[in-house]
Every structure is written in structure tokens, then in C-alpha cells.
Backbone as numpy.savetxt, mean C-alpha at the origin, in Angstrom:
# Nx Ny Nz CAx CAy CAz Cx Cy Cz
0.49 -13.53 17.45 -0.51 -12.19 17.31 0.25 -10.89 17.26
0.32 -9.51 16.93 1.21 -9.23 16.22 0.57 -8.39 17.70
1.49 -6.90 17.76 1.62 -6.63 18.79 1.25 -4.82 18.21
0.60 -3.49 19.31 -0.07 -3.02 18.93 1.24 -2.10 17.24
2.53 -2.00 18.14 3.01 -1.48 17.71 3.18 -2.12 15.66
3.52 -3.90 15.81 3.10 -3.47 14.76 2.44 -3.82 13.60
0.70 -4.10 14.68 0.21 -3.14 13.62 -0.27 -1.84 12.87
0.37 -0.46 14.20 0.25 0.63 12.88 1.56 0.56 12.27
2.21 -0.29 12.77 3.46 -0.11 11.47 2.47 -0.67 9.94
2.20 -1.32 10.23 1.75 -2.48 9.21 0.32 -1.07 8.36
-0.34 -0.59 9.02 -0.89 0.43 9.00 -0.78 1.69 8.33
0.07 1.90 8.44 1.04 2.90 8.49 1.82 2.55 6.95
2.08 1.77 7.00 3.81 1.29 5.37 1.89 1.48 3.99
1.03 0.61 4.23 -0.06 0.53 3.89 -0.90 2.01 2.93
-0.84 2.85 3.99 -1.15 4.40 4.20 -0.06 4.70 3.14
0.80 4.67 3.22 1.83 5.27 2.98 2.21 4.30 0.86
2.04 3.35 1.21 1.88 2.18 -0.66 1.18 3.22 -1.37
-0.51 3.50 0.01 -1.03 3.51 -1.48 -1.23 5.19 -1.36
-0.77 5.73 -1.20 -0.16 7.41 -1.31 0.54 7.41 -2.15
1.63 6.32 -2.75 2.65 6.68 -3.10 1.69 5.91 -4.90
0.65 4.62 -4.37 -0.20 4.03 -5.95 -0.84 5.49 -6.38
-1.22 6.45 -6.04 -1.85 7.02 -6.19 -0.89 7.79 -6.92
-0.17 8.58 -6.47 1.08 9.65 -7.14 1.43 9.25 -8.58
2.02 7.59 -9.06 2.09 7.07 -9.25 0.84 6.93 -10.70
0.18 6.79 -9.57 -1.74 6.76 -11.29 -2.24 7.66 -11.88
-1.43 9.22 -10.90 -1.96 10.61 -11.30 -1.31 11.15 -12.51
-0.05 10.71 -12.48 1.01 10.69 -13.86 0.43 10.69 -14.60
-0.04 9.43 -15.40 -0.22 9.10 -15.95 -2.02 8.34 -16.13
-2.42 7.01 -17.23 -3.04 6.73 -17.47 -2.52 5.16 -17.84
-1.48 5.29 -18.77 -1.47 4.32 -18.32 -0.45 2.94 -17.69
-0.92 1.83 -18.28 0.59 1.01 -16.67 1.46 0.42 -17.16
2.19 0.87 -16.93 4.22 1.38 -16.85 4.10 -0.11 -15.35
5.42 0.06 -15.57 6.84 -0.54 -15.16 6.12 -0.06 -13.56
6.60 1.26 -13.15 5.97 1.63 -12.18 4.82 1.84 -11.27
3.78 1.62 -12.23 2.32 1.43 -11.37 2.15 0.36 -10.97
2.94 -0.87 -11.70 2.45 -2.33 -11.30 3.58 -2.07 -10.89
5.31 -2.60 -10.17 6.36 -1.83 -8.73 4.87 -1.28 -7.81
4.54 -0.08 -8.36 3.20 0.48 -6.48 2.42 0.16 -5.91
1.81 -1.11 -7.17 0.04 -1.37 -6.83 0.59 -2.87 -5.65
1.85 -3.18 -6.87 2.16 -5.29 -5.64 3.19 -4.16 -4.83
2.87 -2.74 -4.00 3.24 -3.13 -3.30 1.96 -2.34 -2.33
1.07 -2.24 -2.30 -0.04 -2.02 -2.21 -0.86 -3.63 -1.14
-0.55 -4.41 -2.46 -1.24 -5.48 -1.90 -0.19 -6.47 -1.12
0.86 -6.15 -1.39 1.43 -6.62 0.09 1.61 -6.02 1.29
1.32 -4.74 0.96 1.44 -3.72 2.34 0.09 -4.96 3.14
-1.43 -4.49 2.77 -3.08 -4.92 2.30 -2.63 -6.19 3.73
-1.68 -7.10 3.08 -2.10 -8.48 3.76 -2.00 -8.44 5.66
-0.94 -7.06 5.70 0.01 -7.13 6.94 -1.90 -6.35 7.70
-2.91 -5.80 6.57 -4.00 -5.71 7.72 -5.31 -6.13 7.43
-6.68 -6.25 8.44 -7.33 -6.37 8.42 -8.00 -5.89 7.46
-8.57 -6.32 6.67 -10.11 -6.02 5.53 -10.85 -4.86 5.94
-11.09 -4.18 7.37 -11.78 -2.97 7.60 -10.78 -0.92 8.41
-9.48 -1.89 7.88 -8.28 -1.08 7.97 -8.52 -0.31 6.73
-8.79 -0.95 5.36 -7.94 -0.35 4.40 -8.39 0.90 4.04
């Protein structure tokens, strides 16, 4: 069971990943390597955050 600090860190990492994805996707509508990497980072970060916190 993760501690409160680990939960907070996971939530912060998820928020940062989503913010980065938003910045990348606002540059262009095309799906490029940068977008795919940012999207993969969001997916990876989501695994440590409960669904109701996303």
C-alpha cells in the first residue's frame, strides 16, 4: 500500500504529464513522435493514480 507521500507524488506526476501533453498537442494537430511520447507518459503516470483522481 503506497504512503500518502507516494500518492501525492503520483498525482503530481500525472498532472505534470497531462500539462505537458496539452502543451505538445496545442502546437499542432498532427500526431508526431513528441505527441506520442507525451501521451505514453500520461498513460504510464495514470497507472499509479486512482480513476477518480484523473
